[in-house]
Amino acid sequence: MKEDESAKCRVETLNETCPAGNQYGARVFYRLPEALDYVEIRAKREPFRLMHYAQSPAIEGYVFAPFAISEQNPFWLIPNDETIRHEIGEPEWQRPRAERCEGDTEIKSYSRAFARCKEMLTDGRLEKIVLSRTATFRLCDPLTAEHRLALFLDACRSYPHSFVSLVELPSPHGAWLMATPEILIETHPDGFHTMALAGTSPVSDKTMGLLENWSPKNRKEQAYVADYIRKYLANFSSEVRESPVYVRKAASLFHLCTDFYLPPSGAIRLSTLAEALHPTPAVCGTPVEEARRVIAQVETHDRAYYSGFSGPVHQGEAHLFVNLRCAHLFSTHATLYAGGGLLKDSQLDAEWAETERKLTTMSDLFRA
């Protein structure tokens, strides 16, 4: 596709809206990692549209938070008014066909942002920054609710170890599909569980299944995240347990991971933990506030709900995941998001290739 056609494709995507999930304006489907069934949440009232995590009412529902709360991208709480469990069967509808909107603008925009980030990493203003990008796919036929469900079910079958969700928001916010490997915070029999997940390698390289084969760059990138989480959890308890670093598989990628466990306490609220941890260096950078400011300057797209967090809060249990490997679904287009952590020794070609690999988690769900 020519560059001007690619640009036209992106403009149309921004101007489109997606039909609401149901007559109440919101609907959610989700499947927890390793689960054999999925859950449908139907709201029988308007979802709560909030501007701060602390405003969240004490009700059961589904949390859907953006990277940065704004009027355009509010924090949503979708009431759990009706819950239906379904077996993960074959969808009645075929997955939609899609064509990628190719063009030079993607790589040019990413290259400019990469160069600006590299300058700040080199001069010491940043230790790490996560630079994200988008890719636009044109759907060959209008996307229906049945097509969205078919994509969700295929993601459930394709990525059994990931948290898979389809969140249909009131117009004009559209629908979001994700298959994410990263836990932000969840309840656990021993209290709370979170993880430091960073560093990326394709599973096609079997040697990367062994920790000793990972590069110093990937190890350092993951260590920044682990150090950040360790520091913040220490504010809540002196009895935090953590696992050794290990290799974790997610779809077609390997990552480095450390698990953290916080003992139970009636004084600790889930919303407080989520607000303290988000955004971690896994999706933002180090120092966090400086990285957040730079991201707002150099990225030419709105992250919206990419790299935010979401998940169910139900009957005393909560599972909040980072919104990674996701797609924003419109009636005629899908915008896919991916990012990667940059250090001062990062190379443009390698980082671009990493984002391309991450995009395949969603792009592989569409028929060519």
CSV table of C-alpha atoms in Angstrom, one decimal:
chain,number,residue,atom,x,y,z
A,1,MET,CA,0.0,0.0,0.0
A,2,LYS,CA,1.3,3.5,-0.8
A,3,GLU,CA,2.2,5.8,2.0
A,4,ASP,CA,-0.8,8.2,1.4
A,5,GLU,CA,-3.2,5.2,1.4
A,6,SER,CA,-1.7,4.1,4.7
A,7,ALA,CA,-2.2,7.5,6.2
A,8,LYS,CA,-5.8,7.6,5.0
A,9,CYS,CA,-6.3,4.2,6.7
A,10,ARG,CA,-5.2,5.5,10.0
A,11,VAL,CA,-7.3,8.7,9.8
A,12,GLU,CA,-10.4,6.7,9.1
A,13,THR,CA,-9.6,4.4,12.1
A,14,LEU,CA,-9.5,7.4,14.4
A,15,ASN,CA,-12.8,8.8,13.2
A,16,GLU,CA,-14.7,5.5,13.5
A,17,THR,CA,-16.8,4.3,16.3
A,18,CYS,CA,-17.7,0.7,17.3
A,19,PRO,CA,-21.2,-0.3,18.3
A,20,ALA,CA,-21.9,-0.8,22.0
A,21,GLY,CA,-21.7,-4.3,23.3
A,22,ASN,CA,-25.4,-4.4,24.4
A,23,GLN,CA,-28.3,-2.1,25.2
A,24,TYR,CA,-26.6,-1.1,28.5
A,25,GLY,CA,-23.4,0.0,26.7
A,26,ALA,CA,-20.9,-2.5,28.0
A,27,ARG,CA,-20.1,-6.2,27.9
A,28,VAL,CA,-17.1,-8.3,28.8
A,29,PHE,CA,-15.8,-11.7,28.0
A,30,TYR,CA,-12.7,-13.0,29.8
A,31,ARG,CA,-10.8,-16.3,30.3
A,32,LEU,CA,-8.3,-16.7,33.1
A,33,PRO,CA,-4.9,-18.4,32.4
A,34,GLU,CA,-5.3,-22.2,32.1
A,35,ALA,CA,-9.1,-22.1,32.6
A,36,LEU,CA,-11.2,-24.4,30.5
A,37,ASP,CA,-14.2,-22.0,30.3
A,38,TYR,CA,-14.7,-18.3,29.9
A,39,VAL,CA,-16.9,-15.8,31.6
A,40,GLU,CA,-19.4,-13.3,30.1
A,41,ILE,CA,-20.3,-10.2,32.1
A,42,ARG,CA,-23.4,-8.4,31.2
A,43,ALA,CA,-24.1,-5.0,32.7
A,44,LYS,CA,-27.7,-4.0,33.3
A,45,ARG,CA,-26.8,-0.4,34.1
A,46,GLU,CA,-24.3,2.1,32.8
A,47,PRO,CA,-20.7,1.3,33.6
A,48,PHE,CA,-18.9,3.6,36.0
A,49,ARG,CA,-16.8,6.2,34.2
A,50,LEU,CA,-14.2,7.4,36.7
A,51,MET,CA,-11.2,9.8,36.8
A,52,HIS,CA,-9.3,8.3,39.7
A,53,TYR,CA,-8.8,4.7,41.0
A,54,ALA,CA,-9.9,5.8,44.5
A,55,GLN,CA,-13.3,6.7,43.2
A,56,SER,CA,-14.1,3.0,42.4
A,57,PRO,CA,-17.2,1.9,44.3
A,58,ALA,CA,-17.1,-1.2,46.4
A,59,ILE,CA,-19.0,-3.4,43.9
A,60,GLU,CA,-18.2,-6.5,41.9
A,61,GLY,CA,-17.3,-6.0,38.3
A,62,TYR,CA,-14.7,-5.7,35.7
A,63,VAL,CA,-11.9,-3.1,35.9
A,64,PHE,CA,-10.6,-1.5,32.7
A,65,ALA,CA,-8.0,1.2,33.2
A,66,PRO,CA,-5.9,3.2,30.6
A,67,PHE,CA,-2.2,3.8,30.6
A,68,ALA,CA,-3.0,7.4,31.8
A,69,ILE,CA,-6.5,8.5,32.9
A,70,SER,CA,-8.0,11.4,31.0
A,71,GLU,CA,-11.4,12.6,29.8
A,72,GLN,CA,-10.8,10.7,26.6
A,73,ASN,CA,-9.6,7.6,28.3
A,74,PRO,CA,-11.5,7.2,31.7
A,75,PHE,CA,-11.1,4.4,34.2
A,76,TRP,CA,-14.1,2.0,33.8
A,77,LEU,CA,-15.8,-0.3,36.2
A,78,ILE,CA,-18.3,-2.5,34.5
A,79,PRO,CA,-20.9,-3.8,37.0
A,80,ASN,CA,-21.1,-7.6,37.3
A,81,ASP,CA,-24.9,-7.6,37.1
A,82,GLU,CA,-25.1,-11.0,35.3
A,83,THR,CA,-22.4,-13.6,34.9
A,84,ILE,CA,-22.6,-16.5,32.5
A,85,ARG,CA,-20.0,-19.2,32.2
A,86,HIS,CA,-19.4,-20.8,28.7
A,87,GLU,CA,-17.3,-23.7,27.5
A,88,ILE,CA,-14.6,-22.7,25.0
A,89,GLY,CA,-16.0,-24.3,21.9
A,90,GLU,CA,-15.6,-23.6,18.2
A,91,PRO,CA,-17.1,-20.2,17.2
A,92,GLU,CA,-20.1,-20.3,14.9
A,93,TRP,CA,-18.6,-17.5,12.9
A,94,GLN,CA,-15.3,-17.4,10.9
A,95,ARG,CA,-12.6,-15.2,12.1
A,96,PRO,CA,-12.5,-11.9,10.0
A,97,ARG,CA,-10.1,-11.4,7.2
A,98,ALA,CA,-7.7,-8.4,7.4
A,99,GLU,CA,-5.0,-6.8,5.4
A,100,ARG,CA,-2.2,-4.8,6.9
A,101,CYS,CA,-2.0,-1.1,6.0
A,102,GLU,CA,1.6,-1.0,5.0
A,103,GLY,CA,3.6,2.2,4.5
A,104,ASP,CA,6.8,3.9,5.4
A,105,THR,CA,5.2,6.1,8.1
A,106,GLU,CA,5.3,3.4,10.8
A,107,ILE,CA,9.0,2.8,10.7
A,108,LYS,CA,9.8,6.5,10.2
A,109,SER,CA,7.8,7.6,13.2
A,110,TYR,CA,9.3,4.8,15.3
A,111,SER,CA,12.8,5.7,14.2
A,112,ARG,CA,12.4,9.4,15.1
A,113,ALA,CA,11.0,8.5,18.6
A,114,PHE,CA,13.8,5.9,19.1
A,115,ALA,CA,16.5,8.4,18.3
A,116,ARG,CA,15.1,10.9,20.8
A,117,CYS,CA,14.8,8.2,23.5
A,118,LYS,CA,18.4,7.0,22.8
A,119,GLU,CA,19.7,10.5,23.4
A,120,MET,CA,18.1,10.7,26.8
A,121,LEU,CA,19.3,7.2,27.7
A,122,THR,CA,22.9,8.1,26.6
A,123,ASP,CA,23.0,11.3,28.6
A,124,GLY,CA,21.6,9.6,31.7
A,125,ARG,CA,18.2,11.3,32.0
A,126,LEU,CA,16.7,7.9,31.6
A,127,GLU,CA,17.9,4.4,32.6
A,128,LYS,CA,15.1,2.6,30.6
A,129,ILE,CA,12.1,3.7,28.6
A,130,VAL,CA,9.4,1.6,26.9
A,131,LEU,CA,8.7,2.8,23.4
A,132,SER,CA,5.4,1.6,21.8
A,133,ARG,CA,4.0,1.7,18.3
A,134,THR,CA,0.9,0.7,16.4
A,135,ALA,CA,0.0,-1.2,13.3
A,136,THR,CA,-3.3,-0.8,11.4
A,137,PHE,CA,-5.1,-3.7,9.8
A,138,ARG,CA,-8.0,-3.1,7.3
A,139,LEU,CA,-10.8,-5.5,7.7
A,140,CYS,CA,-12.2,-7.0,4.5
A,141,ASP,CA,-15.7,-7.1,5.8
A,142,PRO,CA,-17.5,-5.0,8.5
A,143,LEU,CA,-16.6,-6.4,12.0
A,144,THR,CA,-19.7,-7.7,13.8
A,145,ALA,CA,-20.3,-8.7,17.4
A,146,GLU,CA,-20.1,-12.4,16.2
A,147,HIS,CA,-16.7,-11.7,14.6
A,148,ARG,CA,-15.4,-10.2,17.8
A,149,LEU,CA,-16.5,-13.2,19.7
A,150,ALA,CA,-14.8,-15.5,17.2
A,151,LEU,CA,-11.5,-13.6,17.6
A,152,PHE,CA,-11.8,-13.9,21.4
A,153,LEU,CA,-12.5,-17.7,21.3
A,154,ASP,CA,-9.6,-18.2,18.9
A,155,ALA,CA,-7.3,-16.3,21.3
A,156,CYS,CA,-8.5,-18.5,24.1
A,157,ARG,CA,-7.6,-21.6,22.2
A,158,SER,CA,-4.3,-20.2,20.8
A,159,TYR,CA,-3.0,-18.8,24.1
A,160,PRO,CA,-4.0,-21.0,27.0
A,161,HIS,CA,-1.4,-19.6,29.4
A,162,SER,CA,-2.5,-15.9,28.9
A,163,PHE,CA,-5.3,-13.8,30.3
A,164,VAL,CA,-7.7,-13.3,27.3
A,165,SER,CA,-10.4,-10.7,27.4
A,166,LEU,CA,-12.8,-8.8,25.1
A,167,VAL,CA,-14.1,-5.6,26.5
A,168,GLU,CA,-16.9,-3.8,24.6
A,169,LEU,CA,-17.3,-0.3,25.8
A,170,PRO,CA,-20.0,2.3,25.1
A,171,SER,CA,-19.6,4.2,21.9
A,172,PRO,CA,-17.3,5.8,20.8
A,173,HIS,CA,-14.7,3.9,22.9
A,174,GLY,CA,-14.9,0.7,20.8
A,175,ALA,CA,-13.9,-2.8,21.8
A,176,TRP,CA,-10.5,-4.0,23.0
A,177,LEU,CA,-9.2,-7.6,22.6
A,178,MET,CA,-6.1,-8.8,24.5
A,179,ALA,CA,-4.1,-11.9,25.3
A,180,THR,CA,-1.7,-10.7,28.0
A,181,PRO,CA,0.9,-12.7,30.0
A,182,GLU,CA,1.6,-10.1,32.7
A,183,ILE,CA,-0.1,-9.9,36.1
A,184,LEU,CA,-0.3,-6.4,37.7
A,185,ILE,CA,-1.8,-7.6,41.0
A,186,GLU,CA,-4.1,-10.5,42.0
A,187,THR,CA,-5.4,-12.0,45.2
A,188,HIS,CA,-3.7,-15.2,46.2
A,189,PRO,CA,-4.2,-17.8,49.0
A,190,ASP,CA,-1.1,-16.3,50.7
A,191,GLY,CA,-2.2,-12.7,50.1
A,192,PHE,CA,-1.3,-10.9,46.9
A,193,HIS,CA,0.7,-11.9,43.9
A,194,THR,CA,2.5,-9.7,41.3
A,195,MET,CA,5.3,-10.2,38.9
A,196,ALA,CA,8.2,-8.4,37.1
A,197,LEU,CA,8.0,-9.5,33.5
A,198,ALA,CA,10.4,-8.1,30.9
A,199,GLY,CA,13.0,-9.1,28.3
A,200,THR,CA,11.9,-10.8,25.1
A,201,SER,CA,13.1,-13.6,22.9
A,202,PRO,CA,11.3,-15.8,20.3
A,203,VAL,CA,10.5,-19.3,21.3
A,204,SER,CA,11.9,-20.4,18.0
A,205,ASP,CA,15.3,-20.0,19.6
A,206,LYS,CA,15.1,-23.0,21.9
A,207,THR,CA,18.3,-22.1,23.7
A,208,MET,CA,16.5,-19.1,25.3
A,209,GLY,CA,14.4,-21.5,27.3
A,210,LEU,CA,17.5,-21.6,29.6
A,211,LEU,CA,18.2,-18.6,31.8
A,212,GLU,CA,21.9,-18.6,31.4
A,213,ASN,CA,21.6,-17.9,27.6
A,214,TRP,CA,19.9,-14.5,28.1
A,215,SER,CA,21.8,-11.4,27.2
A,216,PRO,CA,23.0,-8.8,29.8
A,217,LYS,CA,20.6,-6.3,28.2
A,218,ASN,CA,17.5,-8.4,28.7
A,219,ARG,CA,18.6,-9.3,32.3
A,220,LYS,CA,19.2,-5.6,33.1
A,221,GLU,CA,15.8,-4.7,31.6
A,222,GLN,CA,14.0,-7.2,33.8
A,223,ALA,CA,16.0,-6.2,36.9
A,224,TYR,CA,14.8,-2.6,36.6
A,225,VAL,CA,11.2,-3.9,36.9
A,226,ALA,CA,12.0,-6.3,39.7
A,227,ASP,CA,13.8,-3.5,41.7
A,228,TYR,CA,10.9,-1.1,41.3
A,229,ILE,CA,8.3,-3.7,42.5
A,230,ARG,CA,10.5,-4.8,45.4
A,231,LYS,CA,10.8,-1.2,46.5
A,232,TYR,CA,7.1,-0.4,46.4
A,233,LEU,CA,6.0,-3.6,48.0
A,234,ALA,CA,8.4,-2.9,50.9
A,235,ASN,CA,6.2,0.1,51.8
A,236,PHE,CA,3.4,-2.3,52.5
A,237,SER,CA,5.2,-5.2,54.3
A,238,SER,CA,8.6,-6.4,55.4
A,239,GLU,CA,7.6,-10.0,54.7
A,240,VAL,CA,7.5,-9.9,50.9
A,241,ARG,CA,8.6,-13.2,49.3
A,242,GLU,CA,10.0,-13.4,45.8
A,243,SER,CA,11.0,-16.2,43.4
A,244,PRO,CA,14.3,-16.5,41.6
A,245,VAL,CA,14.3,-15.1,38.0
A,246,TYR,CA,13.0,-17.7,35.6
A,247,VAL,CA,12.0,-18.0,31.9
A,248,ARG,CA,8.3,-17.7,31.2
A,249,LYS,CA,6.6,-18.6,27.9
A,250,ALA,CA,3.9,-16.4,26.5
A,251,ALA,CA,2.4,-17.2,23.0
A,252,SER,CA,5.4,-17.3,20.7
A,253,LEU,CA,7.7,-15.4,23.0
A,254,PHE,CA,9.9,-16.1,26.1
A,255,HIS,CA,10.2,-13.5,28.9
A,256,LEU,CA,12.2,-13.2,32.1
A,257,CYS,CA,10.0,-13.2,35.2
A,258,THR,CA,10.2,-12.8,39.0
A,259,ASP,CA,7.1,-13.5,41.1
A,260,PHE,CA,6.4,-11.5,44.3
A,261,TYR,CA,4.0,-12.5,47.1
A,262,LEU,CA,2.7,-10.0,49.7
A,263,PRO,CA,1.2,-11.4,52.9
A,264,PRO,CA,-2.5,-10.8,53.6
A,265,SER,CA,-3.5,-7.7,55.5
A,266,GLY,CA,-6.9,-6.1,56.2
A,267,ALA,CA,-5.2,-2.7,55.9
A,268,ILE,CA,-4.1,-3.2,52.3
A,269,ARG,CA,-6.6,-2.4,49.6
A,270,LEU,CA,-6.3,-3.8,46.1
A,271,SER,CA,-6.9,-0.4,44.5
A,272,THR,CA,-4.1,1.0,46.6
A,273,LEU,CA,-1.6,-1.6,45.4
A,274,ALA,CA,-2.7,-1.2,41.8
A,275,GLU,CA,-2.3,2.5,41.9
A,276,ALA,CA,1.1,2.2,43.6
A,277,LEU,CA,2.5,-0.3,41.1
A,278,HIS,CA,1.0,1.2,37.8
A,279,PRO,CA,2.8,2.0,35.6
A,280,THR,CA,5.8,-0.3,36.3
A,281,PRO,CA,9.0,0.0,34.3
A,282,ALA,CA,7.8,-2.9,32.2
A,283,VAL,CA,5.4,-0.6,30.4
A,284,CYS,CA,6.9,2.9,31.2
A,285,GLY,CA,10.5,3.1,32.2
A,286,THR,CA,13.0,4.3,34.9
A,287,PRO,CA,12.7,6.8,36.5
A,288,VAL,CA,9.0,6.3,36.0
A,289,GLU,CA,7.8,9.9,36.1
A,290,GLU,CA,10.5,11.1,33.7
A,291,ALA,CA,9.8,8.2,31.4
A,292,ARG,CA,6.1,8.9,31.4
A,293,ARG,CA,6.7,12.5,30.5
A,294,VAL,CA,9.0,11.5,27.6
A,295,ILE,CA,6.5,8.9,26.3
A,296,ALA,CA,3.9,11.7,26.1
A,297,GLN,CA,6.3,13.8,24.0
A,298,VAL,CA,7.8,11.2,21.6
A,299,GLU,CA,5.0,8.8,20.9
A,300,THR,CA,2.7,10.0,18.1
A,301,HIS,CA,-0.2,7.8,19.0
A,302,ASP,CA,-2.5,7.7,22.0
A,303,ARG,CA,-1.8,4.6,24.1
A,304,ALA,CA,-5.4,4.7,25.4
A,305,TYR,CA,-5.9,1.4,27.1
A,306,TYR,CA,-2.7,-0.3,25.9
A,307,SER,CA,-0.4,-0.8,28.8
A,308,GLY,CA,-3.1,0.0,31.3
A,309,PHE,CA,-4.6,-2.8,33.3
A,310,SER,CA,-7.9,-4.8,33.6
A,311,GLY,CA,-9.5,-7.8,35.1
A,312,PRO,CA,-12.4,-9.1,37.2
A,313,VAL,CA,-13.1,-8.3,40.9
A,314,HIS,CA,-15.6,-10.9,42.2
A,315,GLN,CA,-16.5,-12.5,45.6
A,316,GLY,CA,-13.3,-11.3,47.3
A,317,GLU,CA,-11.1,-12.4,44.4
A,318,ALA,CA,-9.3,-10.1,42.0
A,319,HIS,CA,-7.1,-10.7,39.0
A,320,LEU,CA,-5.7,-7.5,37.4
A,321,PHE,CA,-3.5,-7.9,34.3
A,322,VAL,CA,-1.4,-5.5,32.3
A,323,ASN,CA,-3.1,-4.7,28.9
A,324,LEU,CA,-0.5,-6.1,26.6
A,325,ARG,CA,-0.7,-7.9,23.2
A,326,CYS,CA,-3.9,-6.0,22.5
A,327,ALA,CA,-6.0,-4.7,19.6
A,328,HIS,CA,-8.5,-1.8,19.4
A,329,LEU,CA,-11.4,-3.1,17.3
A,330,PHE,CA,-13.5,-0.9,15.0
A,331,SER,CA,-16.1,-1.8,12.4
A,332,THR,CA,-13.6,-1.6,9.5
A,333,HIS,CA,-10.2,-1.5,11.1
A,334,ALA,CA,-8.1,-2.9,13.9
A,335,THR,CA,-5.3,-1.0,15.6
A,336,LEU,CA,-2.7,-3.3,17.2
A,337,TYR,CA,-0.2,-2.1,19.9
A,338,ALA,CA,3.2,-3.3,20.9
A,339,GLY,CA,6.2,-1.9,22.7
A,340,GLY,CA,9.6,-2.8,24.0
A,341,GLY,CA,12.1,-1.6,26.6
A,342,LEU,CA,15.0,0.5,25.5
A,343,LEU,CA,18.4,0.8,27.3
A,344,LYS,CA,21.3,3.0,26.2
A,345,ASP,CA,22.8,0.1,24.2
A,346,SER,CA,19.6,-0.8,22.4
A,347,GLN,CA,19.7,-1.1,18.6
A,348,LEU,CA,16.9,0.2,16.3
A,349,ASP,CA,16.7,-2.9,14.1
A,350,ALA,CA,16.5,-5.3,17.0
A,351,GLU,CA,13.9,-3.2,18.9
A,352,TRP,CA,11.7,-2.9,15.8
A,353,ALA,CA,11.9,-6.6,15.2
A,354,GLU,CA,10.8,-7.2,18.8
A,355,THR,CA,7.7,-5.1,18.4
A,356,GLU,CA,6.9,-7.0,15.1
A,357,ARG,CA,7.1,-10.3,17.0
A,358,LYS,CA,4.8,-9.0,19.7
A,359,LEU,CA,2.2,-7.8,17.1
A,360,THR,CA,1.8,-11.4,15.8
A,361,THR,CA,0.0,-12.4,19.0
A,362,MET,CA,-3.0,-10.4,17.7
A,363,SER,CA,-2.4,-10.3,13.9
A,364,ASP,CA,-2.2,-14.2,13.8
A,365,LEU,CA,-5.9,-14.2,14.9
A,366,PHE,CA,-7.0,-12.6,11.6
A,367,ARG,CA,-7.4,-14.6,8.4
A,368,ALA,CA,-5.1,-13.3,5.6
